CSV table of C-alpha atoms in Angstrom, one decimal:
chain,number,residue,atom,x,y,z
A,1,MET,CA,-11.8,-26.1,5.3
A,2,SER,CA,-11.1,-23.6,7.9
A,3,ARG,CA,-9.5,-20.4,7.1
A,4,VAL,CA,-5.8,-19.6,7.9
A,5,TYR,CA,-4.1,-16.6,9.3
A,6,ASN,CA,-2.7,-15.1,6.1
A,7,PHE,CA,0.4,-13.0,6.8
A,8,SER,CA,0.9,-12.2,3.0
A,9,ALA,CA,2.5,-9.0,1.9
A,10,GLY,CA,0.0,-8.7,-1.0
A,11,PRO,CA,-2.3,-9.9,-2.5
A,12,ALA,CA,-3.3,-10.0,1.1
A,13,VAL,CA,-5.9,-10.7,3.7
A,14,LEU,CA,-9.4,-9.2,3.2
A,15,PRO,CA,-12.2,-8.8,5.6
A,16,GLU,CA,-14.1,-12.1,5.9
A,17,GLU,CA,-17.5,-10.4,5.9
A,18,VAL,CA,-16.6,-8.7,2.5
A,19,LEU,CA,-15.8,-12.0,1.0
A,20,ARG,CA,-18.9,-13.5,2.3
A,21,GLU,CA,-21.1,-10.6,0.9
A,22,ALA,CA,-19.3,-11.0,-2.5
A,23,GLN,CA,-20.0,-14.7,-2.2
A,24,GLU,CA,-23.6,-13.9,-1.6
A,25,GLU,CA,-23.9,-11.6,-4.8
A,26,MET,CA,-21.6,-13.7,-7.0
A,27,LEU,CA,-24.3,-15.0,-9.3
A,28,ASP,CA,-26.8,-12.3,-8.8
A,29,TYR,CA,-26.0,-8.8,-8.0
A,30,ARG,CA,-28.8,-7.1,-6.1
A,31,GLY,CA,-31.5,-8.8,-8.3
A,32,CYS,CA,-30.0,-7.9,-11.7
A,33,GLY,CA,-29.7,-11.6,-12.6
A,34,MET,CA,-26.0,-11.4,-13.3
A,35,SER,CA,-22.5,-11.2,-11.5
A,36,VAL,CA,-20.5,-7.9,-11.2
A,37,MET,CA,-17.9,-9.9,-13.2
A,38,GLU,CA,-20.4,-9.9,-16.2
A,39,MET,CA,-21.7,-6.5,-16.0
A,40,SER,CA,-21.1,-3.8,-18.6
A,41,HIS,CA,-18.9,-1.0,-17.2
A,42,ARG,CA,-21.2,1.5,-19.1
A,43,SER,CA,-24.3,0.2,-17.3
A,44,LYS,CA,-26.2,2.4,-14.6
A,45,MET,CA,-25.7,-0.4,-12.1
A,46,PHE,CA,-21.9,-0.3,-12.4
A,47,ASP,CA,-21.9,3.3,-12.5
A,48,ASP,CA,-23.5,3.4,-9.1
A,49,ILE,CA,-20.8,0.9,-7.7
A,50,LEU,CA,-18.1,3.2,-8.9
A,51,ASN,CA,-19.7,6.5,-7.6
A,52,GLU,CA,-20.4,5.1,-4.2
A,53,ALA,CA,-17.0,3.7,-4.0
A,54,GLU,CA,-15.4,7.0,-4.7
A,55,ALA,CA,-17.8,8.8,-2.4
A,56,ASP,CA,-16.9,6.4,0.4
A,57,LEU,CA,-13.2,6.9,-0.2
A,58,ARG,CA,-13.6,10.7,-0.3
A,59,GLU,CA,-15.3,10.5,3.0
A,60,LEU,CA,-12.8,8.2,4.6
A,61,LEU,CA,-9.7,10.1,3.7
A,62,ASN,CA,-11.7,13.6,3.7
A,63,ILE,CA,-10.4,14.3,0.2
A,64,PRO,CA,-10.9,18.0,-1.0
A,65,ASP,CA,-13.0,18.7,-3.9
A,66,ASP,CA,-9.9,20.0,-6.0
A,67,TYR,CA,-8.5,16.5,-6.1
A,68,LYS,CA,-9.5,13.7,-8.4
A,69,VAL,CA,-9.7,10.1,-7.6
A,70,LEU,CA,-8.7,7.6,-10.2
A,71,PHE,CA,-9.1,4.0,-10.4
A,72,LEU,CA,-6.3,2.8,-12.7
A,73,GLN,CA,-5.0,-0.5,-14.1
A,74,GLY,CA,-1.3,-1.5,-14.1
A,75,GLY,CA,-0.8,-1.3,-10.5
A,76,ALA,CA,1.7,0.9,-8.5
A,77,SER,CA,4.6,-0.1,-10.8
A,78,LEU,CA,3.0,1.6,-13.9
A,79,GLN,CA,2.9,4.7,-11.9
A,80,PHE,CA,6.7,4.7,-11.7
A,81,ALA,CA,6.6,5.7,-15.5
A,82,GLN,CA,3.2,7.6,-15.5
A,83,ILE,CA,4.3,10.2,-12.8
A,84,PRO,CA,7.2,11.5,-14.6
A,85,MET,CA,5.7,11.4,-18.0
A,86,ASN,CA,2.8,13.7,-16.5
A,87,LEU,CA,4.9,15.8,-14.0
A,88,MET,CA,8.4,16.0,-15.4
A,89,LYS,CA,8.1,19.3,-17.1
A,90,ASN,CA,11.7,20.6,-16.3
A,91,ARG,CA,13.0,16.9,-16.6
A,92,VAL,CA,14.2,17.0,-13.0
A,93,ALA,CA,12.8,15.2,-10.0
A,94,ASP,CA,14.3,14.2,-6.5
A,95,TYR,CA,13.8,10.8,-5.1
A,96,ILE,CA,14.2,9.4,-1.5
A,97,VAL,CA,15.2,5.9,-1.6
A,98,THR,CA,14.1,3.8,1.3
A,99,GLY,CA,13.6,0.5,-0.2
A,100,GLN,CA,13.2,-1.6,-3.4
A,101,TRP,CA,9.9,0.2,-4.7
A,102,ALA,CA,11.4,3.6,-4.2
A,103,LYS,CA,14.5,2.4,-5.9
A,104,LYS,CA,12.7,1.0,-8.8
A,105,ALA,CA,10.7,4.2,-9.2
A,106,TRP,CA,13.8,6.2,-9.3
A,107,GLN,CA,15.4,4.0,-11.8
A,108,GLU,CA,12.4,4.3,-14.1
A,109,ALA,CA,12.3,8.2,-13.7
A,110,GLN,CA,15.8,8.3,-15.1
A,111,LYS,CA,14.5,7.4,-18.4
A,112,PHE,CA,12.5,10.6,-18.7
A,113,GLY,CA,15.1,13.1,-17.1
A,114,THR,CA,17.3,13.6,-14.3
A,115,ALA,CA,16.3,11.8,-11.1
A,116,ASN,CA,18.3,12.9,-8.1
A,117,LYS,CA,18.7,10.5,-5.2
A,118,ILE,CA,18.7,13.2,-2.4
A,119,ALA,CA,18.5,10.6,0.5
A,120,SER,CA,18.7,7.0,1.0
A,121,SER,CA,18.9,4.4,3.8
A,122,GLU,CA,20.6,1.8,1.5
A,123,ASP,CA,23.7,1.9,3.5
A,124,LYS,CA,22.0,-0.1,6.3
A,125,THR,CA,19.8,-2.3,4.1
A,126,TYR,CA,16.8,0.0,4.2
A,127,SER,CA,16.3,-0.7,8.0
A,128,TYR,CA,15.4,3.1,8.9
A,129,ILE,CA,14.0,6.2,7.4
A,130,PRO,CA,16.7,9.0,6.8
A,131,ASP,CA,16.5,12.4,8.3
A,132,CYS,CA,14.3,14.3,5.8
A,133,SER,CA,14.2,17.7,7.7
A,134,ASP,CA,16.8,19.6,5.5
A,135,LEU,CA,17.1,17.8,2.2
A,136,PRO,CA,19.3,19.1,-0.7
A,137,ILE,CA,16.1,19.7,-2.8
A,138,SER,CA,16.9,20.6,-6.5
A,139,PRO,CA,15.7,24.2,-7.3
A,140,ASP,CA,14.3,23.1,-10.5
A,141,ALA,CA,12.8,19.8,-9.4
A,142,ASP,CA,9.3,19.1,-10.5
A,143,TYR,CA,8.5,17.1,-7.5
A,144,VAL,CA,9.9,15.2,-4.5
A,145,TYR,CA,9.0,11.3,-4.5
A,146,ILE,CA,8.9,8.9,-1.4
A,147,CYS,CA,7.5,5.5,-0.8
A,148,GLU,CA,5.9,6.0,2.6
A,149,ASN,CA,5.7,2.5,3.9
A,150,ASN,CA,8.2,-0.1,2.7
A,151,THR,CA,6.6,-3.5,2.5
A,152,ILE,CA,9.8,-5.4,2.1
A,153,TYR,CA,11.8,-3.6,4.7
A,154,GLY,CA,9.2,-2.7,7.2
A,155,THR,CA,9.8,1.0,7.5
A,156,LYS,CA,7.2,4.0,7.6
A,157,TYR,CA,7.8,7.6,7.4
A,158,LYS,CA,6.4,9.1,10.9
A,159,THR,CA,7.0,12.7,9.4
A,160,LEU,CA,6.7,13.8,5.9
A,161,PRO,CA,9.8,15.2,4.2
A,162,ASP,CA,10.4,18.9,4.0
A,163,THR,CA,10.2,19.4,0.4
A,164,LYS,CA,10.9,23.3,0.7
A,165,GLY,CA,7.7,24.0,-1.3
A,166,LYS,CA,8.1,21.4,-3.9
A,167,LEU,CA,5.3,18.9,-5.0
A,168,LEU,CA,5.4,15.7,-2.7
A,169,VAL,CA,4.3,12.5,-4.7
A,170,SER,CA,3.8,9.5,-2.4
A,171,ASP,CA,3.4,5.7,-2.9
A,172,VAL,CA,1.2,4.6,0.1
A,173,SER,CA,0.6,1.0,-1.4
A,174,SER,CA,1.1,-1.0,1.9
A,175,CYS,CA,-0.2,1.6,4.5
A,176,PHE,CA,-3.3,3.0,2.4
A,177,LEU,CA,-6.2,3.5,4.7
A,178,SER,CA,-4.4,2.2,7.7
A,179,GLU,CA,-4.6,5.5,9.4
A,180,PRO,CA,-5.9,9.0,8.6
A,181,MET,CA,-3.8,11.1,6.3
A,182,ASP,CA,-3.8,14.8,5.1
A,183,VAL,CA,-4.2,14.6,1.4
A,184,THR,CA,-3.6,18.3,1.1
A,185,LYS,CA,0.1,17.8,1.9
A,186,TYR,CA,0.6,15.7,-1.4
A,187,GLY,CA,0.3,16.6,-5.1
A,188,ILE,CA,-0.2,13.0,-5.7
A,189,VAL,CA,-0.8,10.0,-3.4
A,190,TYR,CA,-1.3,6.7,-4.9
A,191,GLY,CA,-1.4,2.9,-3.9
A,192,GLY,CA,-1.7,-0.4,-5.2
A,193,VAL,CA,-4.9,-1.9,-3.7
A,194,GLN,CA,-3.7,-5.6,-3.3
A,195,LYS,CA,-2.1,-4.9,0.0
A,196,ASN,CA,-4.6,-3.2,2.2
A,197,ILE,CA,-7.8,-2.6,0.3
A,198,GLY,CA,-8.9,-5.1,-2.4
A,199,PRO,CA,-7.7,-7.9,-4.7
A,200,ALA,CA,-4.7,-7.4,-7.2
A,201,GLY,CA,-4.9,-5.4,-10.5
A,202,MET,CA,-5.5,-1.9,-9.6
A,203,VAL,CA,-4.0,1.3,-8.2
A,204,ILE,CA,-6.0,4.3,-6.9
A,205,SER,CA,-4.5,7.6,-7.5
A,206,ILE,CA,-5.5,10.8,-5.8
A,207,ILE,CA,-4.2,13.8,-7.8
A,208,ARG,CA,-4.5,17.5,-7.3
A,209,GLU,CA,-6.7,18.9,-10.2
A,210,ASP,CA,-4.0,21.7,-11.4
A,211,LEU,CA,-1.5,18.7,-12.1
A,212,ILE,CA,-4.0,17.1,-14.6
A,213,THR,CA,-3.3,18.8,-17.9
A,214,ASP,CA,-2.5,18.0,-21.5
A,215,ASP,CA,1.2,19.5,-20.8
A,216,VAL,CA,2.9,16.1,-20.7
A,217,LEU,CA,6.1,14.7,-22.0
A,218,PRO,CA,6.3,14.1,-25.7
A,219,GLY,CA,5.3,10.5,-26.7
A,220,THR,CA,3.3,9.9,-23.5
A,221,PRO,CA,0.6,7.2,-24.6
A,222,THR,CA,-3.0,8.3,-24.5
A,223,MET,CA,-3.7,5.8,-21.8
A,224,MET,CA,-0.9,7.1,-19.6
A,225,LYS,CA,-2.0,10.6,-19.5
A,226,PHE,CA,-3.8,11.5,-16.3
A,227,LYS,CA,-6.3,13.8,-18.1
A,228,THR,CA,-7.5,11.0,-20.4
A,229,GLN,CA,-8.4,9.0,-17.2
A,230,ALA,CA,-9.6,12.1,-15.3
A,231,ASP,CA,-11.8,13.3,-18.2
A,232,ALA,CA,-13.4,9.9,-18.6
A,233,GLY,CA,-14.0,9.3,-14.8
A,234,SER,CA,-11.8,6.3,-14.9
A,235,LEU,CA,-13.9,4.8,-17.7
A,236,TYR,CA,-11.8,5.6,-20.7
A,237,ASN,CA,-11.4,1.9,-21.2
A,238,THR,CA,-12.8,-0.9,-19.4
A,239,PRO,CA,-11.7,-0.7,-15.7
A,240,ASN,CA,-11.0,-3.5,-13.3
A,241,CYS,CA,-14.7,-3.6,-12.4
A,242,TRP,CA,-14.6,-6.5,-9.9
A,243,CYS,CA,-11.7,-4.8,-8.1
A,244,ILE,CA,-13.6,-1.4,-7.7
A,245,TYR,CA,-16.6,-3.4,-6.5
A,246,ILE,CA,-14.6,-5.3,-3.8
A,247,CYS,CA,-12.7,-2.0,-2.8
A,248,GLY,CA,-16.0,-0.3,-2.4
A,249,LYS,CA,-17.2,-3.1,-0.1
A,250,VAL,CA,-14.0,-2.5,2.0
A,251,PHE,CA,-14.5,1.2,2.2
A,252,LYS,CA,-18.0,0.4,3.7
A,253,TRP,CA,-16.3,-2.0,6.2
A,254,LEU,CA,-13.9,0.6,7.1
A,255,LYS,CA,-16.6,3.1,7.8
A,256,LYS,CA,-18.5,0.6,9.8
A,257,MET,CA,-15.4,-0.2,11.8
A,258,GLY,CA,-15.3,3.5,12.9
A,259,GLY,CA,-13.2,5.1,10.1
A,260,LEU,CA,-9.3,5.6,9.9
A,261,SER,CA,-8.7,6.9,13.4
A,262,ALA,CA,-10.2,3.7,14.8
A,263,MET,CA,-8.1,1.6,12.4
A,264,LYS,CA,-5.1,3.3,13.5
A,265,GLU,CA,-5.7,2.5,17.1
A,266,ARG,CA,-6.6,-1.0,16.2
A,267,ASN,CA,-3.3,-1.5,14.0
A,268,GLU,CA,-1.1,0.1,16.9
A,269,LYS,CA,-2.5,-2.4,19.4
A,270,LYS,CA,-1.9,-5.4,16.9
A,271,ALA,CA,1.6,-4.2,16.1
A,272,LYS,CA,2.6,-3.6,19.9
A,273,VAL,CA,1.8,-7.2,20.5
A,274,LEU,CA,4.2,-8.3,18.1
A,275,TYR,CA,7.0,-5.7,18.4
A,276,ASP,CA,6.7,-6.2,22.4
A,277,PHE,CA,7.5,-9.9,21.7
A,278,LEU,CA,10.3,-9.4,19.5
A,279,ASP,CA,12.0,-7.0,21.9
A,280,SER,CA,11.9,-9.4,24.7
A,281,SER,CA,12.6,-12.5,22.5
A,282,ARG,CA,15.8,-14.7,22.9
A,283,LEU,CA,15.5,-16.1,19.5
A,284,PHE,CA,13.8,-13.6,17.2
A,285,ARG,CA,14.8,-10.0,16.6
A,286,GLY,CA,13.1,-7.3,14.5
A,287,THR,CA,15.3,-5.8,11.7
A,288,VAL,CA,14.2,-2.1,11.9
A,289,GLU,CA,15.2,0.8,13.8
A,290,LYS,CA,12.4,1.4,16.4
A,291,GLU,CA,11.6,5.0,15.3
A,292,SER,CA,11.1,3.8,11.7
A,293,ARG,CA,8.9,0.8,12.4
A,294,SER,CA,5.8,0.0,10.2
A,295,LEU,CA,2.4,-0.9,11.6
A,296,MET,CA,1.7,-2.9,8.7
A,297,ASN,CA,4.8,-5.0,7.8
A,298,VAL,CA,7.0,-6.6,10.4
A,299,PRO,CA,10.2,-8.3,9.1
A,300,PHE,CA,12.1,-10.4,11.8
A,301,VAL,CA,14.9,-13.0,11.8
A,302,THR,CA,16.4,-15.6,14.1
A,303,GLY,CA,20.0,-14.8,12.7
A,304,ASP,CA,20.2,-18.5,11.4
A,305,LYS,CA,18.8,-19.2,7.9
A,306,ASP,CA,18.2,-23.0,8.6
A,307,MET,CA,16.4,-22.0,11.8
A,308,ASP,CA,14.3,-19.2,9.8
A,309,ALA,CA,13.3,-22.0,7.1
A,310,LYS,CA,12.3,-24.3,10.0
A,311,PHE,CA,10.2,-21.7,11.5
A,312,VAL,CA,8.4,-20.7,8.4
A,313,LYS,CA,7.7,-24.5,7.6
A,314,GLU,CA,6.3,-25.2,11.1
A,315,ALA,CA,4.2,-22.0,11.2
A,316,GLN,CA,2.6,-23.0,8.0
A,317,ALA,CA,1.7,-26.4,9.4
A,318,ALA,CA,0.1,-24.5,12.4
A,319,GLY,CA,-2.2,-22.5,10.0
A,320,LEU,CA,0.1,-19.3,9.9
A,321,GLU,CA,0.6,-18.7,6.1
A,322,ASN,CA,3.0,-16.6,4.1
A,323,LEU,CA,5.5,-15.7,6.7
A,324,LYS,CA,8.7,-16.2,4.6
A,325,GLY,CA,10.6,-12.9,4.1
A,326,HIS,CA,11.0,-11.3,0.5
A,327,ARG,CA,13.5,-13.0,-1.4
A,328,THR,CA,15.9,-10.0,-1.3
A,329,VAL,CA,16.1,-9.9,2.5
A,330,GLY,CA,15.3,-13.5,3.7
A,331,GLY,CA,14.1,-14.1,7.2
A,332,MET,CA,10.4,-13.8,8.2
A,333,ARG,CA,7.8,-11.0,7.5
A,334,ALA,CA,4.3,-10.7,9.1
A,335,SER,CA,2.1,-8.4,7.3
A,336,ILE,CA,-0.6,-7.4,9.6
A,337,TYR,CA,-2.9,-5.2,7.5
A,338,ASN,CA,-6.3,-3.7,8.6
A,339,ALA,CA,-8.1,-7.0,7.8
A,340,MET,CA,-5.8,-9.1,10.0
A,341,PRO,CA,-7.6,-9.7,13.2
A,342,MET,CA,-5.9,-9.3,16.6
A,343,GLU,CA,-6.5,-13.0,17.1
A,344,GLY,CA,-4.1,-13.7,14.1
A,345,VAL,CA,-1.2,-11.8,15.7
A,346,GLU,CA,-1.9,-13.3,19.0
A,347,ALA,CA,-1.9,-16.7,17.4
A,348,LEU,CA,1.5,-15.8,15.8
A,349,VAL,CA,3.2,-14.6,19.1
A,350,ALA,CA,1.9,-17.7,20.9
A,351,PHE,CA,3.5,-19.9,18.3
A,352,MET,CA,6.6,-17.9,18.2
A,353,LYS,CA,6.8,-18.4,22.0
A,354,LYS,CA,6.5,-22.2,21.6
A,355,PHE,CA,9.0,-22.4,19.0
A,356,GLU,CA,11.5,-20.3,21.0
A,357,GLU,CA,11.1,-22.6,23.9
A,358,GLU,CA,11.7,-25.5,21.8
A,359,ASN,CA,14.6,-24.2,19.9
A,360,ALA,CA,16.4,-21.4,21.7
């Protein structure tokens, strides 16, 4: 069977050469006679896999020495609780709500203290990023929280908020490693890996060392303390070994592709092909304000639910998979992560043009 173009928002497309390498090593990893799936996480061989993955990620993102890299289970959603448990010393935090995941994080934080919604784009179905140049930052806020790229609604911060000296915490799940970023601008930056980096089941959290302490909220479970995980080098319990192994391969692939500046250029070209078509189409239209558009997730609609459903069905028959929009917004969404080749985007646009001619 030939491979389809997979536009899923996550778990999502992975580089084909990474999958082939994993396939070759499936039964025997580098002559050890077993699969990484069977390997002890305490073995020297797995230790090398973990350390090499971290070293490559540090190189890609230019992560300073005073930041820890943690490979954690529970995905991004567990961080919604773990962050306030570890950081909410004053029991106050400010949240900018630009989509479903930021909203869920804000709601979860309310269990631990006062979570202020200081800006939101809910008034226009999260179709834009609000102006964050002069926010009503709470004087006693422990941190300001954002979701940098909104997978469901297809928006992306082009400028980070002015936090007026407060710690910035950012969920970058769906734009992780799609472009260079300055880690020093954040206290914590984290992302679920199943969108742009690896298989499902893990989050990578990059945390400034001074934030990793024993001073956490009373009742914080041992596993939920950043210090527990950091002191054990992500090996307090059995980690998601297979996921770390695949992420490590993706980091090597990214380096081979020229690093994150090269990926950004490539991603901008891909997104331009799709957005240019949407801007000129008689049938389809994008749903996001131009200055807030994501390079990774592109939602679009025809304006007619039956027509949208017809498009998704016919696209699937043409080998263009997972184009149905999130259940909360409907329409269509093309996730065009790092591993989506330009040919996939071109095939989508060619199909959209044909569909428009037949149905407009």
